[in-house]
Amino acid sequence: MELIYEGKAKRVYRLNNERLVMEFKDEVTAFDGLRKEVAIGKGRLAAAQTAFFMSYLEGNGVRTHFIDWDGDRRITVRALRMVPIEVIVRNYAYGSFLKRMPMVKPLTRFSKPLVEFHLKSDELHDPLLTMDDITEAGLLTREELQEIINTSLRVNDLLTNLLSTRGLILVDFKLEFGFDGSGRLLLADEMSGDTMRILRNGKHLDKELFRKGASAMDLVKAYAELNALLGVKS
Ligand code: 5GP
């Protein structure tokens, strides 16, 4: 298979014209790659989480790029024309929200979920975008943006409810979208502890642990704990 992309957490290979393989690395990075460690077992746990969440969403009527998981570090997905935007949904104040809005206390629950857009750009540190920025740049139409907002809020409802049945709080998460050959919008990329903040009794079961200084091994243990709580096969 031809390697077509290598990022900090994943490699992407082309299987054929319609399908790609995403391989999750046994590595964890933070602070734009400044902190990087080997994390044996993380790739399989994150692949399993992505497979679990995307299958759950598909079962509830959300179209995703997910096709199947090999039981290890790889998933097969549909090849899409990716939208170069990160969509973030926030239920509680945390992370970059607190940096730009320091008058709000950490973990304050919002009156409604917030949806925001960031340009995918490591050099520019993923700047926040307005809806006008996106439409004027020709990245998406108003209608497509609205569809992305609706889908993101639906994903938030489904995941918040699912996690709450296991005593887990969904603080925030990041989504990415792409268009298939027929011009339909599909949920893409990954859904794992690397892209969500999930709390259990105040403890992070996500990458925030590593950002806060925990070891890669403790992070892998937290991902395994999350999978056990969710009943994710891994
Ligand atoms: P924040 O904007 O507060 O840093 O992140 C909000 C949520 O989106 C968190 O759950 C975080 O893990 C996720 N997120 C934000 N930016 C990125 C990114 O560039 N890569 C990944 N994997 N997740 C991100």
Short mmCIF file of N, CA, C and O in Angstrom, two decimals, residues 42-104:
data_model
loop_
_atom_site.label_atom_id
_atom_site.label_comp_id
_atom_site.label_asym_id
_atom_site.label_seq_id
_atom_site.Cartn_x
_atom_site.Cartn_y
_atom_site.Cartn_z
N LYS A 42 -1.09 1.93 22.58
CA LYS A 42 -2.02 3.04 22.35
C LYS A 42 -2.68 2.95 20.96
O LYS A 42 -3.87 3.24 20.82
N GLY A 43 -1.91 2.55 19.96
CA GLY A 43 -2.45 2.51 18.59
C GLY A 43 -3.67 1.61 18.51
O GLY A 43 -4.70 1.99 17.94
N ARG A 44 -3.57 0.42 19.12
CA ARG A 44 -4.69 -0.53 19.07
C ARG A 44 -5.89 0.01 19.85
O ARG A 44 -7.03 -0.08 19.40
N LEU A 45 -5.62 0.61 21.01
CA LEU A 45 -6.73 1.13 21.83
C LEU A 45 -7.44 2.28 21.11
O LEU A 45 -8.68 2.36 21.13
N ALA A 46 -6.68 3.17 20.47
CA ALA A 46 -7.29 4.32 19.77
C ALA A 46 -8.04 3.86 18.52
O ALA A 46 -9.11 4.38 18.19
N ALA A 47 -7.48 2.86 17.82
CA ALA A 47 -8.18 2.31 16.64
C ALA A 47 -9.50 1.68 17.09
O ALA A 47 -10.55 1.87 16.45
N ALA A 48 -9.47 0.96 18.21
CA ALA A 48 -10.68 0.30 18.73
C ALA A 48 -11.71 1.35 19.14
O ALA A 48 -12.91 1.18 18.90
N GLN A 49 -11.26 2.44 19.75
CA GLN A 49 -12.19 3.51 20.16
C GLN A 49 -12.85 4.13 18.93
O GLN A 49 -14.07 4.34 18.89
N THR A 50 -12.03 4.41 17.91
CA THR A 50 -12.58 5.01 16.69
C THR A 50 -13.61 4.08 16.06
O THR A 50 -14.71 4.51 15.67
N ALA A 51 -13.28 2.79 15.98
CA ALA A 51 -14.20 1.81 15.40
C ALA A 51 -15.50 1.77 16.22
O ALA A 51 -16.61 1.76 15.66
N PHE A 52 -15.36 1.76 17.53
CA PHE A 52 -16.52 1.68 18.42
C PHE A 52 -17.42 2.91 18.26
O PHE A 52 -18.63 2.79 18.04
N PHE A 53 -16.84 4.10 18.36
CA PHE A 53 -17.67 5.31 18.30
C PHE A 53 -18.30 5.48 16.92
O PHE A 53 -19.47 5.83 16.80
N MET A 54 -17.50 5.23 15.87
CA MET A 54 -18.05 5.43 14.52
C MET A 54 -19.14 4.40 14.21
O MET A 54 -20.16 4.74 13.60
N SER A 55 -18.97 3.17 14.65
CA SER A 55 -20.02 2.15 14.43
C SER A 55 -21.27 2.54 15.20
O SER A 55 -22.40 2.39 14.70
N TYR A 56 -21.08 3.03 16.41
CA TYR A 56 -22.23 3.45 17.23
C TYR A 56 -22.98 4.59 16.53
O TYR A 56 -24.22 4.58 16.45
N LEU A 57 -22.25 5.55 16.00
CA LEU A 57 -22.88 6.68 15.33
C LEU A 57 -23.60 6.22 14.06
O LEU A 57 -24.73 6.62 13.79
N GLU A 58 -22.93 5.35 13.28
CA GLU A 58 -23.57 4.81 12.06
C GLU A 58 -24.88 4.14 12.41
O GLU A 58 -25.90 4.32 11.73
N GLY A 59 -24.87 3.36 13.50
CA GLY A 59 -26.08 2.66 13.95
C GLY A 59 -27.19 3.63 14.34
O GLY A 59 -28.36 3.24 14.42
N ASN A 60 -26.80 4.88 14.59
CA ASN A 60 -27.79 5.90 14.97
C ASN A 60 -27.98 6.94 13.87
O ASN A 60 -28.40 8.08 14.14
N GLY A 61 -27.66 6.56 12.63
CA GLY A 61 -28.01 7.39 11.49
C GLY A 61 -27.01 8.48 11.11
O GLY A 61 -27.34 9.34 10.30
N VAL A 62 -25.79 8.44 11.69
CA VAL A 62 -24.77 9.44 11.30
C VAL A 62 -23.85 8.77 10.27
O VAL A 62 -23.26 7.73 10.55
N ARG A 63 -23.72 9.38 9.07
CA ARG A 63 -22.84 8.80 8.05
C ARG A 63 -21.38 9.06 8.41
O ARG A 63 -21.01 10.21 8.70
N THR A 64 -20.56 7.99 8.40
CA THR A 64 -19.13 8.16 8.69
C THR A 64 -18.30 7.47 7.60
O THR A 64 -18.84 6.70 6.80
N HIS A 65 -17.00 7.72 7.64
CA HIS A 65 -16.11 7.10 6.65
C HIS A 65 -15.69 5.69 7.06
O HIS A 65 -15.05 4.98 6.29
N PHE A 66 -16.06 5.25 8.26
CA PHE A 66 -15.55 3.99 8.81
C PHE A 66 -16.08 2.77 8.05
O PHE A 66 -17.27 2.67 7.78
N ILE A 67 -15.21 1.84 7.72
CA ILE A 67 -15.62 0.57 7.09
C ILE A 67 -15.34 -0.61 8.03
O ILE A 67 -16.25 -1.31 8.41
N ASP A 68 -14.07 -0.84 8.37
CA ASP A 68 -13.82 -1.90 9.36
C ASP A 68 -12.49 -1.73 10.07
O ASP A 68 -11.65 -0.91 9.68
N TRP A 69 -12.34 -2.52 11.13
CA TRP A 69 -11.15 -2.48 12.00
C TRP A 69 -10.47 -3.84 11.93
O TRP A 69 -11.17 -4.87 11.94
N ASP A 70 -9.15 -3.87 11.85
CA ASP A 70 -8.44 -5.16 11.71
C ASP A 70 -8.18 -5.85 13.05
O ASP A 70 -7.50 -6.87 13.09
N GLY A 71 -8.71 -5.27 14.15
CA GLY A 71 -8.48 -5.88 15.47
C GLY A 71 -7.17 -5.44 16.07
O GLY A 71 -6.85 -5.80 17.21
N ASP A 72 -6.40 -4.64 15.31
CA ASP A 72 -5.11 -4.16 15.83
C ASP A 72 -5.04 -2.64 15.65
O ASP A 72 -5.92 -1.93 16.14
N ARG A 73 -4.04 -2.15 14.92
CA ARG A 73 -3.82 -0.69 14.87
C ARG A 73 -4.40 -0.03 13.61
O ARG A 73 -4.20 1.15 13.40
N ARG A 74 -5.07 -0.83 12.76
CA ARG A 74 -5.52 -0.26 11.47
C ARG A 74 -7.03 -0.30 11.30
O ARG A 74 -7.67 -1.29 11.70
N ILE A 75 -7.56 0.75 10.68
CA ILE A 75 -8.97 0.71 10.25
C ILE A 75 -9.01 1.04 8.76
O ILE A 75 -8.14 1.77 8.25
N THR A 76 -10.01 0.50 8.07
CA THR A 76 -10.24 0.82 6.66
C THR A 76 -11.36 1.85 6.61
O THR A 76 -12.36 1.72 7.32
N VAL A 77 -11.16 2.87 5.79
CA VAL A 77 -12.14 3.96 5.70
C VAL A 77 -12.36 4.34 4.24
O VAL A 77 -11.56 3.99 3.36
N ARG A 78 -13.46 5.06 3.98
CA ARG A 78 -13.71 5.58 2.64
C ARG A 78 -12.77 6.76 2.36
O ARG A 78 -12.55 7.59 3.25
N ALA A 79 -12.24 6.82 1.13
CA ALA A 79 -11.42 7.97 0.73
C ALA A 79 -12.37 9.15 0.49
O ALA A 79 -13.38 9.00 -0.21
N LEU A 80 -12.07 10.29 1.09
CA LEU A 80 -12.92 11.47 0.95
C LEU A 80 -12.09 12.68 0.54
O LEU A 80 -10.88 12.68 0.69
N ARG A 81 -12.79 13.70 0.04
CA ARG A 81 -12.14 15.02 -0.13
C ARG A 81 -12.35 15.74 1.20
O ARG A 81 -13.45 16.15 1.54
N MET A 82 -11.26 15.86 1.96
CA MET A 82 -11.39 16.37 3.34
C MET A 82 -11.60 17.88 3.38
O MET A 82 -11.02 18.63 2.60
N VAL A 83 -12.42 18.32 4.31
CA VAL A 83 -12.60 19.75 4.59
C VAL A 83 -11.49 20.14 5.56
O VAL A 83 -11.34 19.51 6.60
N PRO A 84 -10.68 21.17 5.24
CA PRO A 84 -9.51 21.46 6.09
C PRO A 84 -9.85 22.25 7.36
O PRO A 84 -9.25 23.28 7.66
N ILE A 85 -10.87 21.75 8.05
CA ILE A 85 -11.39 22.45 9.23
C ILE A 85 -11.56 21.44 10.37
O ILE A 85 -11.98 20.31 10.12
N GLU A 86 -11.22 21.87 11.59
CA GLU A 86 -11.53 21.07 12.78
C GLU A 86 -12.78 21.66 13.41
O GLU A 86 -12.84 22.87 13.65
N VAL A 87 -13.77 20.81 13.66
CA VAL A 87 -15.00 21.25 14.31
C VAL A 87 -14.91 20.82 15.77
O VAL A 87 -14.67 19.65 16.05
N ILE A 88 -15.06 21.76 16.68
CA ILE A 88 -14.98 21.43 18.11
C ILE A 88 -16.33 21.67 18.75
O ILE A 88 -16.97 22.69 18.50
N VAL A 89 -16.79 20.68 19.51
CA VAL A 89 -18.02 20.83 20.29
C VAL A 89 -17.61 20.84 21.76
O VAL A 89 -16.83 19.98 22.18
N ARG A 90 -18.13 21.82 22.49
CA ARG A 90 -17.77 21.95 23.92
C ARG A 90 -19.03 21.94 24.78
O ARG A 90 -19.95 22.73 24.54
N ASN A 91 -19.03 21.09 25.80
CA ASN A 91 -20.11 21.08 26.80
C ASN A 91 -19.69 21.81 28.07
O ASN A 91 -20.54 22.35 28.78
N TYR A 92 -18.39 21.78 28.36
CA TYR A 92 -17.84 22.43 29.56
C TYR A 92 -16.62 23.24 29.13
O TYR A 92 -15.91 22.87 28.20
N ALA A 93 -16.37 24.32 29.89
CA ALA A 93 -15.25 25.21 29.55
C ALA A 93 -13.92 24.54 29.87
O ALA A 93 -13.70 24.09 31.01
N TYR A 94 -13.04 24.46 28.88
CA TYR A 94 -11.75 23.81 29.08
C TYR A 94 -10.81 24.22 27.94
O TYR A 94 -11.23 24.81 26.95
N GLY A 95 -9.53 23.89 28.09
CA GLY A 95 -8.56 23.99 27.00
C GLY A 95 -8.47 25.36 26.38
O GLY A 95 -8.38 26.38 27.08
N SER A 96 -8.50 25.38 25.05
CA SER A 96 -8.26 26.66 24.35
C SER A 96 -9.41 27.64 24.57
O SER A 96 -9.23 28.85 24.43
N PHE A 97 -10.60 27.13 24.95
CA PHE A 97 -11.69 28.06 25.28
C PHE A 97 -11.27 28.95 26.46
O PHE A 97 -11.47 30.17 26.43
N LEU A 98 -10.68 28.32 27.49
CA LEU A 98 -10.30 29.09 28.69
C LEU A 98 -9.18 30.09 28.38
O LEU A 98 -9.11 31.15 28.99
N LYS A 99 -8.32 29.72 27.41
CA LYS A 99 -7.24 30.64 27.04
C LYS A 99 -7.79 31.91 26.43
O LYS A 99 -7.29 33.01 26.67
N ARG A 100 -8.84 31.77 25.59
CA ARG A 100 -9.35 32.98 24.93
C ARG A 100 -10.45 33.65 25.74
O ARG A 100 -10.84 34.77 25.45
N MET A 101 -10.97 32.96 26.77
CA MET A 101 -12.07 33.49 27.58
C MET A 101 -11.78 33.22 29.06
O MET A 101 -12.50 32.46 29.73
N PRO A 102 -10.72 33.88 29.59
CA PRO A 102 -10.25 33.51 30.94
C PRO A 102 -11.20 33.90 32.06
O PRO A 102 -11.01 33.48 33.21
N MET A 103 -12.24 34.68 31.76
CA MET A 103 -13.18 35.06 32.83
C MET A 103 -14.18 33.94 33.16
O MET A 103 -14.96 34.08 34.10
N VAL A 104 -14.16 32.86 32.40
CA VAL A 104 -15.04 31.73 32.71
C VAL A 104 -14.24 30.70 33.52
O VAL A 104 -13.09 30.42 33.21
#
